[in-house]
CSV table of C-alpha atoms and ligand atoms in Angstrom, one decimal:
chain,number,residue,atom,x,y,z
P,1,UNK,CA,70.2,-153.6,-149.3
P,2,UNK,CA,70.8,-150.1,-150.7
P,3,UNK,CA,73.9,-150.2,-152.8
P,4,UNK,CA,74.6,-146.5,-153.5
P,5,UNK,CA,73.5,-143.3,-151.8
P,6,UNK,CA,73.4,-139.7,-152.9
P,7,UNK,CA,74.2,-137.4,-150.0
P,8,UNK,CA,72.1,-134.2,-150.5
P,9,UNK,CA,74.0,-132.1,-148.0
P,10,UNK,CA,77.3,-130.6,-147.1
P,11,UNK,CA,79.6,-130.0,-144.1
P,12,UNK,CA,80.0,-132.3,-141.1
P,13,UNK,CA,76.7,-134.2,-141.6
P,14,UNK,CA,77.6,-135.1,-145.2
P,15,UNK,CA,80.9,-136.6,-143.9
P,16,UNK,CA,79.0,-138.3,-141.1
P,17,UNK,CA,76.8,-140.0,-143.7
P,18,UNK,CA,79.8,-141.0,-145.9
P,19,UNK,CA,81.3,-142.7,-142.8
P,20,UNK,CA,78.2,-144.7,-142.1
P,21,UNK,CA,77.9,-145.8,-145.7
P,22,UNK,CA,81.6,-146.8,-145.8
P,23,UNK,CA,81.0,-149.1,-142.8
P,24,UNK,CA,78.0,-150.7,-144.4
P,25,UNK,CA,79.8,-151.2,-147.8
P,26,UNK,CA,77.4,-148.7,-149.5
P,27,UNK,CA,78.8,-146.6,-152.3
P,28,UNK,CA,78.5,-142.8,-151.9
P,29,UNK,CA,77.9,-139.9,-154.3
P,30,UNK,CA,78.6,-136.4,-152.9
P,31,UNK,CA,76.9,-133.4,-154.5
P,32,UNK,CA,78.5,-130.1,-153.9
P,33,UNK,CA,78.4,-126.4,-154.7
P,34,UNK,CA,81.3,-124.5,-156.3
P,35,UNK,CA,82.2,-123.2,-152.9
P,36,UNK,CA,82.6,-126.7,-151.4
P,37,UNK,CA,85.2,-128.3,-153.7
P,38,UNK,CA,87.6,-128.4,-150.8
P,39,UNK,CA,85.2,-130.0,-148.3
P,40,UNK,CA,86.3,-133.3,-146.8
P,41,UNK,CA,83.0,-135.0,-147.7
P,42,UNK,CA,83.7,-134.4,-151.4
P,43,UNK,CA,87.1,-136.0,-151.1
P,44,UNK,CA,86.0,-139.0,-149.1
P,45,UNK,CA,82.9,-139.9,-151.1
P,46,UNK,CA,83.4,-142.5,-153.9
P,47,UNK,CA,82.1,-140.0,-156.5
P,48,UNK,CA,81.2,-136.3,-156.6
P,49,UNK,CA,79.1,-134.1,-158.8
P,50,UNK,CA,79.0,-130.3,-158.8
P,51,UNK,CA,75.4,-129.1,-158.8
P,52,UNK,CA,75.8,-125.4,-159.0
P,53,UNK,CA,77.0,-122.1,-157.6
P,54,UNK,CA,77.6,-121.4,-153.9
P,55,UNK,CA,74.3,-119.9,-152.9
P,56,UNK,CA,72.0,-122.7,-151.5
P,57,UNK,CA,69.0,-122.0,-153.7
P,58,UNK,CA,71.3,-122.5,-156.7
P,59,UNK,CA,72.7,-125.8,-155.4
P,60,UNK,CA,71.7,-127.6,-152.2
P,61,UNK,CA,68.1,-126.5,-152.6
P,62,UNK,CA,67.8,-127.3,-156.3
P,63,UNK,CA,65.9,-130.5,-156.2
P,64,UNK,CA,65.9,-131.1,-159.9
P,65,UNK,CA,69.7,-130.9,-160.1
P,66,UNK,CA,70.0,-133.3,-157.2
P,67,UNK,CA,67.6,-135.7,-158.8
P,68,UNK,CA,69.4,-135.4,-162.1
P,69,UNK,CA,72.7,-136.2,-160.4
P,70,UNK,CA,71.0,-139.2,-158.8
P,71,UNK,CA,69.8,-140.5,-162.2
P,72,UNK,CA,73.2,-140.0,-163.8
P,73,UNK,CA,75.1,-141.8,-161.1
P,74,UNK,CA,72.3,-144.5,-160.7
P,75,UNK,CA,71.9,-144.3,-156.9
P,76,UNK,CA,69.2,-146.2,-155.0
P,77,UNK,CA,68.6,-143.7,-152.3
P,78,UNK,CA,69.1,-140.1,-151.2
P,79,UNK,CA,70.1,-139.1,-147.7
P,80,UNK,CA,69.0,-135.5,-147.1
P,81,UNK,CA,70.9,-134.9,-143.7
P,82,UNK,CA,69.4,-132.0,-141.8
P,83,UNK,CA,68.4,-128.6,-143.1
P,84,UNK,CA,68.2,-127.9,-146.9
P,85,UNK,CA,65.7,-130.5,-148.4
P,86,UNK,CA,65.5,-132.8,-145.3
P,87,UNK,CA,61.9,-131.8,-144.4
P,88,UNK,CA,60.7,-130.8,-147.9
P,89,UNK,CA,57.7,-133.0,-148.8
P,90,UNK,CA,57.8,-132.1,-152.5
P,91,UNK,CA,61.4,-133.3,-152.7
P,92,UNK,CA,60.5,-136.6,-151.0
P,93,UNK,CA,57.7,-137.0,-153.5
P,94,UNK,CA,60.0,-136.2,-156.4
P,95,UNK,CA,62.3,-139.0,-155.2
P,96,UNK,CA,59.4,-141.4,-155.0
P,97,UNK,CA,58.3,-140.5,-158.5
P,98,UNK,CA,61.8,-141.3,-159.7
P,99,UNK,CA,61.9,-144.6,-157.8
P,100,UNK,CA,64.7,-143.3,-155.6
P,101,UNK,CA,64.3,-144.1,-151.8
P,102,UNK,CA,64.2,-140.9,-149.8
P,103,UNK,CA,65.9,-141.7,-146.5
P,104,UNK,CA,63.3,-140.5,-144.1
P,105,UNK,CA,59.6,-140.9,-143.3
P,106,UNK,CA,56.6,-140.9,-145.6
P,107,UNK,CA,55.7,-137.7,-147.5
P,108,UNK,CA,52.5,-137.6,-145.3
P,109,UNK,CA,54.5,-137.6,-142.1
P,110,UNK,CA,56.7,-134.8,-143.4
P,111,UNK,CA,53.6,-132.7,-144.4
P,112,UNK,CA,51.7,-133.4,-141.2
P,113,UNK,CA,54.5,-132.8,-138.7
P,114,UNK,CA,55.7,-129.8,-140.9
P,115,UNK,CA,52.5,-128.1,-139.9
P,116,UNK,CA,52.8,-127.4,-136.1
P,117,UNK,CA,49.1,-127.1,-135.5
P,118,UNK,CA,48.5,-130.4,-137.2
P,119,UNK,CA,51.3,-132.0,-135.3
P,120,UNK,CA,49.7,-130.8,-132.0
P,121,UNK,CA,46.5,-132.3,-133.2
P,122,UNK,CA,48.1,-135.6,-133.9
P,123,UNK,CA,49.6,-135.6,-130.4
P,124,UNK,CA,46.2,-135.0,-128.9
P,125,UNK,CA,44.8,-137.9,-131.0
P,126,UNK,CA,47.6,-140.1,-129.7
P,127,UNK,CA,46.8,-139.0,-126.1
P,128,UNK,CA,50.2,-137.3,-125.6
P,129,UNK,CA,50.0,-134.2,-123.5
P,130,UNK,CA,50.1,-130.8,-125.2
P,131,UNK,CA,50.1,-127.3,-123.7
P,132,UNK,CA,46.6,-125.9,-123.2
P,133,UNK,CA,45.9,-123.9,-126.4
P,134,UNK,CA,43.7,-123.2,-129.4
P,135,UNK,CA,42.0,-126.0,-131.2
P,136,UNK,CA,44.1,-125.5,-134.4
P,137,UNK,CA,44.6,-122.4,-136.5
P,138,UNK,CA,43.0,-119.1,-135.6
P,139,UNK,CA,42.9,-116.3,-138.2
P,140,UNK,CA,40.4,-113.9,-136.7
P,141,UNK,CA,41.7,-111.4,-134.2
P,142,UNK,CA,38.5,-111.2,-132.1
P,143,UNK,CA,38.2,-114.9,-131.9
P,144,UNK,CA,41.9,-115.2,-131.0
P,145,UNK,CA,41.5,-112.8,-128.1
P,146,UNK,CA,38.5,-114.7,-126.8
P,147,UNK,CA,40.6,-118.0,-126.9
P,148,UNK,CA,43.6,-116.2,-125.3
P,149,UNK,CA,41.4,-115.1,-122.4
P,150,UNK,CA,40.1,-118.6,-122.0
P,151,UNK,CA,43.6,-120.0,-121.9
P,152,UNK,CA,44.7,-117.3,-119.6
P,153,UNK,CA,47.6,-114.9,-120.0
P,154,UNK,CA,50.5,-115.1,-120.7
P,155,UNK,CA,49.9,-116.8,-124.1
P,156,UNK,CA,52.3,-117.5,-127.0
P,157,UNK,CA,51.3,-117.1,-130.6
P,158,UNK,CA,53.1,-119.6,-132.9
P,159,UNK,CA,53.3,-119.9,-136.7
P,160,UNK,CA,52.2,-123.3,-138.0
P,161,UNK,CA,55.1,-123.2,-140.4
P,162,UNK,CA,57.4,-121.9,-137.6
P,163,UNK,CA,61.1,-122.4,-137.1
P,164,UNK,CA,64.0,-120.5,-135.6
P,165,UNK,CA,61.6,-118.5,-133.4
P,166,UNK,CA,60.2,-116.7,-136.5
P,167,UNK,CA,56.5,-115.9,-136.3
P,168,UNK,CA,56.4,-116.4,-132.6
P,169,UNK,CA,55.2,-113.8,-130.1
P,170,UNK,CA,54.2,-113.7,-126.5
P,171,UNK,CA,51.4,-111.6,-125.0
P,172,UNK,CA,51.1,-110.9,-121.3
P,173,UNK,CA,47.7,-109.2,-121.3
P,174,UNK,CA,44.7,-108.5,-123.5
P,175,UNK,CA,45.9,-105.0,-124.4
P,176,UNK,CA,49.2,-106.3,-125.9
P,177,UNK,CA,47.5,-109.2,-127.6
P,178,UNK,CA,46.2,-107.7,-130.8
P,179,UNK,CA,49.5,-106.2,-131.7
P,180,UNK,CA,51.5,-109.4,-131.0
P,181,UNK,CA,48.9,-111.5,-132.8
P,182,UNK,CA,49.2,-109.4,-136.0
P,183,UNK,CA,52.9,-109.1,-135.9
P,184,UNK,CA,53.3,-112.9,-135.5
P,185,UNK,CA,51.0,-113.4,-138.5
P,186,UNK,CA,52.8,-110.8,-140.7
P,187,UNK,CA,56.3,-112.2,-139.8
P,188,UNK,CA,55.1,-115.8,-140.6
P,189,UNK,CA,53.6,-114.7,-143.9
P,190,UNK,CA,56.9,-113.0,-144.8
P,191,UNK,CA,59.2,-115.8,-143.6
P,192,UNK,CA,57.2,-118.9,-144.7
P,193,UNK,CA,54.6,-117.6,-147.2
P,194,UNK,CA,52.1,-118.9,-144.6
P,195,UNK,CA,50.6,-116.5,-142.0
P,196,UNK,CA,48.6,-119.2,-140.1
P,197,UNK,CA,49.1,-119.2,-136.3
P,198,UNK,CA,47.8,-121.0,-133.2
P,199,UNK,CA,47.9,-120.2,-129.5
P,200,UNK,CA,49.3,-121.9,-126.4
P,201,UNK,CA,49.6,-121.0,-122.8
P,202,UNK,CA,53.1,-119.5,-122.4
P,203,UNK,CA,55.4,-121.4,-120.1
P,204,UNK,CA,57.9,-119.0,-118.4
P,205,UNK,CA,61.1,-120.9,-118.1
P,206,UNK,CA,60.7,-124.5,-119.4
P,207,UNK,CA,63.4,-127.0,-120.3
P,208,UNK,CA,63.6,-128.2,-123.9
P,209,UNK,CA,63.8,-132.0,-123.8
P,210,UNK,CA,63.6,-134.1,-126.9
P,211,UNK,CA,63.2,-137.9,-127.4
P,212,UNK,CA,65.0,-139.7,-130.2
P,213,UNK,CA,62.9,-142.4,-131.9
P,214,UNK,CA,63.5,-145.0,-134.6
P,215,UNK,CA,60.8,-146.7,-136.6
P,216,UNK,CA,61.0,-149.4,-139.3
P,217,UNK,CA,58.8,-150.3,-142.2
P,218,UNK,CA,57.1,-153.0,-140.1
P,219,UNK,CA,55.6,-150.7,-137.5
P,220,UNK,CA,58.2,-151.3,-134.8
P,221,UNK,CA,59.2,-148.2,-132.9
P,222,UNK,CA,61.7,-147.7,-130.2
P,223,UNK,CA,63.0,-144.6,-128.3
P,224,UNK,CA,66.7,-143.9,-127.4
P,225,UNK,CA,66.1,-141.7,-124.5
P,226,UNK,CA,66.2,-137.9,-124.3
P,227,UNK,CA,68.5,-135.0,-125.0
P,228,UNK,CA,68.4,-131.9,-122.9
P,229,UNK,CA,68.7,-129.0,-125.3
P,230,UNK,CA,67.8,-126.2,-123.0
P,231,UNK,CA,71.0,-124.2,-123.6
P,232,UNK,CA,70.2,-122.1,-126.6
P,233,UNK,CA,71.0,-118.6,-127.8
P,234,UNK,CA,68.4,-116.9,-130.0
P,235,UNK,CA,66.8,-120.3,-130.9
P,236,UNK,CA,70.2,-121.8,-131.8
P,237,UNK,CA,71.2,-124.7,-129.7
P,238,UNK,CA,74.7,-124.4,-128.2
P,239,UNK,CA,75.0,-127.3,-125.8
P,240,UNK,CA,73.1,-130.6,-125.7
P,241,UNK,CA,73.4,-133.4,-123.3
P,242,UNK,CA,72.0,-136.7,-122.2
P,243,UNK,CA,70.7,-137.9,-119.9
P,244,UNK,CA,69.0,-134.7,-118.8
P,245,UNK,CA,70.3,-133.6,-115.4
P,246,UNK,CA,66.8,-132.4,-114.6
P,247,UNK,CA,64.2,-135.0,-115.3
P,248,UNK,CA,63.4,-137.9,-112.9
P,249,UNK,CA,63.5,-141.5,-114.0
P,250,UNK,CA,59.7,-141.6,-113.8
P,251,UNK,CA,59.4,-138.6,-116.1
P,252,UNK,CA,62.0,-140.1,-118.5
P,253,UNK,CA,60.0,-143.3,-118.7
P,254,UNK,CA,56.7,-141.6,-119.3
P,255,UNK,CA,58.2,-139.3,-122.0
P,256,UNK,CA,59.8,-142.2,-123.8
P,257,UNK,CA,56.5,-144.2,-123.7
P,258,UNK,CA,54.6,-141.2,-125.1
P,259,UNK,CA,57.2,-140.5,-127.8
P,260,UNK,CA,56.8,-144.1,-129.0
P,261,UNK,CA,53.0,-143.9,-128.8
P,262,UNK,CA,53.0,-140.8,-131.1
P,263,UNK,CA,55.4,-142.3,-133.6
P,264,UNK,CA,53.5,-145.6,-133.7
P,265,UNK,CA,50.2,-143.8,-134.2
P,266,UNK,CA,51.5,-142.6,-137.6
P,267,UNK,CA,53.5,-145.7,-138.5
P,268,UNK,CA,56.6,-143.5,-138.4
P,269,UNK,CA,59.5,-144.8,-140.5
P,270,UNK,CA,63.1,-143.7,-139.9
P,271,UNK,CA,64.8,-141.5,-137.3
P,272,UNK,CA,62.7,-138.8,-135.7
P,273,UNK,CA,62.8,-136.5,-132.7
P,274,UNK,CA,59.9,-135.6,-130.6
P,275,UNK,CA,60.3,-132.2,-128.8
P,276,UNK,CA,58.8,-131.5,-125.4
P,277,UNK,CA,58.8,-128.6,-123.0
P,278,UNK,CA,59.1,-129.6,-119.4
P,279,UNK,CA,58.0,-127.3,-116.5
P,280,UNK,CA,59.6,-127.0,-113.1
P,281,UNK,CA,57.1,-129.6,-111.7
P,282,UNK,CA,58.2,-132.1,-114.3
P,283,UNK,CA,55.0,-131.7,-116.3
P,284,UNK,CA,55.9,-132.3,-120.0
P,285,UNK,CA,54.1,-131.3,-123.1
P,286,UNK,CA,54.6,-132.2,-126.8
P,287,UNK,CA,55.5,-129.2,-129.0
P,288,UNK,CA,56.9,-130.4,-132.3
P,289,UNK,CA,58.3,-133.4,-134.1
P,290,UNK,CA,61.4,-133.2,-136.4
P,291,UNK,CA,61.3,-135.8,-139.2
P,292,UNK,CA,65.0,-135.9,-139.8
P,293,UNK,CA,68.4,-136.8,-138.2
P,294,UNK,CA,69.4,-133.9,-136.0
P,295,UNK,CA,72.6,-132.1,-135.5
P,296,UNK,CA,72.8,-133.4,-131.9
P,297,UNK,CA,72.2,-137.1,-132.8
P,298,UNK,CA,75.8,-138.0,-131.8
P,299,UNK,CA,75.0,-137.4,-128.1
P,300,UNK,CA,72.4,-140.2,-128.2
P,301,UNK,CA,74.9,-142.4,-130.1
P,302,UNK,CA,77.5,-142.0,-127.4
P,303,UNK,CA,75.0,-142.7,-124.6
P,304,UNK,CA,73.5,-145.8,-126.1
P,305,UNK,CA,76.2,-147.1,-128.5
P,306,UNK,CA,73.6,-147.1,-131.3
P,307,UNK,CA,74.8,-145.7,-134.7
P,308,UNK,CA,71.7,-143.7,-135.7
P,309,UNK,CA,72.8,-143.0,-139.3
P,310,UNK,CA,73.5,-146.7,-139.9
P,311,UNK,CA,70.0,-147.5,-138.6
P,312,UNK,CA,68.5,-145.0,-141.0
P,313,UNK,CA,70.3,-146.7,-143.9
P,314,UNK,CA,69.2,-150.2,-142.7
P,315,UNK,CA,65.6,-149.1,-142.2
P,316,UNK,CA,65.5,-147.5,-145.7
P,317,UNK,CA,66.9,-150.8,-147.0
P,318,UNK,CA,63.8,-152.5,-145.6
P,319,UNK,CA,65.4,-154.2,-142.7
P,320,UNK,CA,63.8,-154.6,-139.3
P,321,UNK,CA,65.2,-152.5,-136.5
P,322,UNK,CA,68.4,-153.9,-135.1
P,323,UNK,CA,67.3,-153.3,-131.6
P,324,UNK,CA,64.2,-153.9,-129.4
P,325,UNK,CA,63.4,-151.5,-126.7
P,326,UNK,CA,64.9,-153.8,-124.0
P,327,UNK,CA,68.3,-153.8,-125.9
P,328,UNK,CA,68.6,-150.0,-125.5
P,329,UNK,CA,70.8,-149.3,-122.4
P,330,UNK,CA,71.8,-145.8,-121.3
P,331,UNK,CA,75.4,-146.5,-120.3
P,332,UNK,CA,77.1,-143.1,-120.3
P,333,UNK,CA,76.7,-139.4,-120.0
P,334,UNK,CA,77.4,-137.4,-123.1
P,335,UNK,CA,77.5,-133.7,-123.9
P,336,UNK,CA,78.0,-131.8,-127.1
P,337,UNK,CA,79.2,-128.3,-127.9
P,338,UNK,CA,78.6,-126.9,-131.3
P,339,UNK,CA,81.6,-125.0,-132.6
P,340,UNK,CA,80.7,-122.1,-134.9
P,341,UNK,CA,82.9,-119.7,-136.9
P,342,UNK,CA,81.6,-116.6,-135.2
P,343,UNK,CA,82.9,-113.8,-133.0
P,344,UNK,CA,81.6,-113.6,-129.5
P,345,UNK,CA,83.2,-110.1,-129.2
P,346,UNK,CA,81.0,-108.8,-132.1
P,347,UNK,CA,77.7,-110.2,-131.0
P,348,UNK,CA,78.4,-113.6,-132.5
P,349,UNK,CA,78.7,-112.3,-136.1
P,350,UNK,CA,79.7,-115.0,-138.6
P,351,UNK,CA,83.4,-115.2,-139.2
P,352,UNK,CA,84.2,-117.1,-142.4
P,353,UNK,CA,87.7,-117.3,-143.8
P,354,UNK,CA,90.8,-119.5,-144.0
P,355,UNK,CA,91.7,-121.7,-141.0
P,356,UNK,CA,95.4,-121.2,-140.7
P,357,UNK,CA,96.1,-123.7,-138.0
P,358,UNK,CA,93.9,-126.6,-136.9
P,359,UNK,CA,94.5,-129.0,-134.0
P,360,UNK,CA,91.4,-130.8,-132.8
P,361,UNK,CA,91.2,-132.5,-129.3
P,362,UNK,CA,91.3,-136.2,-129.0
P,363,UNK,CA,92.0,-138.9,-126.4
P,364,UNK,CA,89.7,-140.9,-124.2
P,365,UNK,CA,86.0,-140.0,-124.4
P,366,UNK,CA,86.3,-137.3,-127.1
P,367,UNK,CA,84.5,-137.4,-130.5
P,368,UNK,CA,84.9,-134.7,-133.1
P,369,UNK,CA,82.5,-134.5,-136.1
P,370,UNK,CA,83.8,-132.0,-138.5
P,371,UNK,CA,84.6,-131.5,-142.2
P,372,UNK,CA,87.3,-128.8,-141.7
P,373,UNK,CA,91.1,-128.9,-141.5
P,374,UNK,CA,94.1,-126.6,-141.5
P,375,UNK,CA,94.2,-124.6,-144.8
P,376,UNK,CA,90.4,-125.0,-145.3
P,377,UNK,CA,88.5,-121.9,-146.1
P,378,UNK,CA,85.0,-121.6,-144.5
P,379,UNK,CA,82.7,-120.2,-147.2
P,380,UNK,CA,80.4,-117.4,-146.1
P,381,UNK,CA,77.3,-118.8,-147.8
P,382,UNK,CA,76.2,-121.4,-145.2
P,383,UNK,CA,75.5,-122.1,-141.6
P,384,UNK,CA,78.4,-121.1,-139.3
P,385,UNK,CA,78.7,-124.5,-137.5
P,386,UNK,CA,82.1,-126.0,-138.4
P,387,UNK,CA,82.4,-128.8,-135.8
P,388,UNK,CA,80.8,-130.6,-133.0
P,389,UNK,CA,82.7,-131.7,-129.9
P,390,UNK,CA,81.1,-134.6,-128.0
P,391,UNK,CA,82.6,-135.8,-124.8
P,392,UNK,CA,81.4,-138.7,-122.7
P,393,UNK,CA,82.1,-140.6,-119.6
P,394,UNK,CA,80.6,-142.7,-116.8
P,395,UNK,CA,78.7,-139.7,-115.3
P,396,UNK,CA,78.0,-136.0,-115.9
P,397,UNK,CA,80.9,-134.7,-113.9
P,398,UNK,CA,83.4,-136.7,-115.9
P,399,UNK,CA,81.8,-135.8,-119.2
P,400,UNK,CA,81.8,-132.1,-118.3
P,401,UNK,CA,85.4,-132.2,-117.0
P,402,UNK,CA,86.4,-133.9,-120.3
P,403,UNK,CA,84.6,-131.2,-122.3
P,404,UNK,CA,86.5,-128.5,-120.5
P,405,UNK,CA,89.7,-130.3,-121.3
P,406,UNK,CA,88.7,-130.9,-125.0
P,407,UNK,CA,87.7,-127.2,-125.5
P,408,UNK,CA,91.0,-126.1,-124.0
P,409,UNK,CA,92.9,-128.3,-126.4
P,410,UNK,CA,91.0,-127.3,-129.5
P,411,UNK,CA,93.2,-124.9,-131.5
P,412,UNK,CA,91.6,-123.1,-134.4
P,413,UNK,CA,93.5,-120.1,-135.8
P,414,UNK,CA,92.8,-117.7,-138.6
P,415,UNK,CA,89.1,-117.2,-137.7
P,416,UNK,CA,87.2,-116.6,-134.5
P,417,UNK,CA,85.0,-119.2,-132.9
P,418,UNK,CA,82.6,-119.6,-130.0
P,419,UNK,CA,84.9,-122.1,-128.2
P,420,UNK,CA,85.8,-119.8,-125.4
P,421,UNK,CA,82.1,-118.9,-124.9
P,422,UNK,CA,81.1,-122.6,-124.6
P,423,UNK,CA,84.0,-123.2,-122.2
P,424,UNK,CA,82.8,-120.3,-120.0
P,425,UNK,CA,79.4,-122.1,-119.8
P,426,UNK,CA,80.9,-125.5,-119.1
P,427,UNK,CA,82.7,-123.9,-116.1
P,428,UNK,CA,79.7,-121.9,-114.9
P,429,UNK,CA,78.4,-123.1,-111.6
P,430,UNK,CA,74.7,-122.6,-112.6
P,431,UNK,CA,75.2,-124.8,-115.7
P,432,UNK,CA,77.2,-127.3,-113.6
P,433,UNK,CA,74.4,-127.6,-111.1
P,434,UNK,CA,72.1,-128.9,-113.9
P,435,UNK,CA,69.5,-126.2,-113.4
P,436,UNK,CA,69.7,-124.5,-116.8
P,437,UNK,CA,66.4,-123.7,-118.4
P,438,UNK,CA,65.7,-122.1,-121.9
P,439,UNK,CA,66.3,-118.7,-120.3
P,440,UNK,CA,69.8,-119.6,-119.1
P,441,UNK,CA,71.9,-118.1,-121.9
P,442,UNK,CA,70.1,-114.8,-121.8
P,443,UNK,CA,70.7,-114.6,-118.0
P,444,UNK,CA,74.3,-115.7,-118.4
P,445,UNK,CA,75.0,-112.9,-120.9
P,446,UNK,CA,73.6,-110.4,-118.5
P,447,UNK,CA,75.7,-111.4,-115.6
P,448,UNK,CA,78.9,-112.7,-117.1
P,449,UNK,CA,81.7,-110.2,-117.9
P,450,UNK,CA,82.5,-110.1,-121.6
P,451,UNK,CA,86.2,-110.8,-121.1
P,452,UNK,CA,85.2,-114.2,-119.7
P,453,UNK,CA,84.5,-115.4,-123.2
P,454,UNK,CA,86.1,-113.0,-125.7
G,1,MV4,C1,57.1,-122.2,-126.1
G,1,MV4,C2,57.7,-121.6,-125.0
G,1,MV4,C3,56.9,-121.4,-123.8
G,1,MV4,N1,55.6,-121.7,-123.8
G,1,MV4,N2,55.8,-122.6,-126.0
G,1,MV4,C4,60.8,-121.8,-129.0
G,1,MV4,C5,61.1,-122.4,-130.3
G,1,MV4,C6,59.9,-123.3,-130.6
G,1,MV4,N3,60.3,-124.6,-131.1
G,1,MV4,C7,59.1,-123.4,-129.3
G,1,MV4,N4,59.7,-122.4,-128.4
G,1,MV4,C8,59.1,-122.1,-127.3
G,1,MV4,N5,57.8,-122.5,-127.2
G,1,MV4,C9,55.1,-122.3,-124.9
G,1,MV4,N6,53.8,-122.7,-124.9
G,1,MV4,C10,59.0,-121.2,-125.1
G,1,MV4,C11,59.7,-121.5,-126.2
G,1,MV4,C12,61.1,-121.0,-126.2
G,1,MV4,C13,62.1,-121.9,-126.3
G,1,MV4,C14,61.9,-123.3,-126.3
G,1,MV4,C15,62.9,-124.2,-126.4
G,1,MV4,C16,64.2,-123.7,-126.3
G,1,MV4,C17,64.5,-122.4,-126.3
G,1,MV4,C18,63.5,-121.4,-126.2
G,1,MV4,C19,63.7,-120.1,-126.2
G,1,MV4,C20,62.7,-119.2,-126.1
G,1,MV4,C21,61.4,-119.7,-126.2
């Protein structure tokens, strides 16, 4: 069993990992930047080492400083959380070279799924459906146009290194194609230092549905059902829920089976998420795999009762999965709202600063994952997410009513947050009806009066 873990992250996920370690009797080492001295994860970890200045590339992204801290404190393993170094294959390799267990899949899995064209190819090989598209990367404009015509417009051009919607363009006809193709390539080159792109048929208003999987070092893989993450604004998820109000039991079963098939085909170790787009006829298509624990993992935990971070630690310790597929029961509905320090009145601009008053909601069926408290100052250097509200109940209606109640209770003063915006969505009849697609927020912003959420 792992005895001591370095947590190579900050914020709520660092705290989440400390909590799982505490329950398993694993010692924790927090690493933190000069801007994060006040953070709860630093105070709750057994030990803490400062690794540098506030800016991420001087601290949370400095792999050699993190490895040095791991050596000094003599840890067995590093948990990378999400973001920062979580999907950095070089970092995983550095850990291996230093005989430190990287809590995640093999370096190969990180590399292969990190390249979205390769990931697509692996899905094809595992006989998991993908969206009709190019056979790998295309770098020649003429060739690309030919393939686009074969696929049929509209098409979407995607960066192999893509993320956050960068290096992604749609083209609705042959005339627009050349311009979009080149701007996708240029943007990808700028953002990722890799201009490689591939093509897919563009689905107009799909749902974003992802399947959580767990694999151990013995080749056992299970899935823990889906999360519906269709409600996003500018490629940032805002609300996630499970089970999806849209997919049928039959689709759910097939997607779960295919997710397990893909993970098994690469001997996947650890927690992973397989992302699909689902069209209005319940056709589903693999798009990407994330080789980390995700922000929204808590939704699955509340639906199934499985502690995913504990499972990650047990798997990394070389234990067999604690559950077989038949043990996984979907016993509740859960929904999550991400709380961000940002101002809906100023186009959601980040709003760092001191929290003067803090009163989080509680009571039956409410979970708060957050590292902040009254008197805490949110630094301007990082992601604006400061808390996650997860509510759950016997069915969707109860979970949604509970979310409305929890958001109403949540008092955060001194800074602005998106709480009122999320509440407006929870109350919105279209969202309530369960018909939200990935276009929902854009449409909501067009029709909803601003004073509904500012
Ligand atoms: C798509 C698509 C439509 N058709 N692929 C956006 C982020 C990246 N992970 C994949 N994305 C999309 N890929 C095809 N072939 C539409 C999107 C998309 C989207 C997907 C999920 C959630 C929100 C989205 C918002 C805009 C576009």
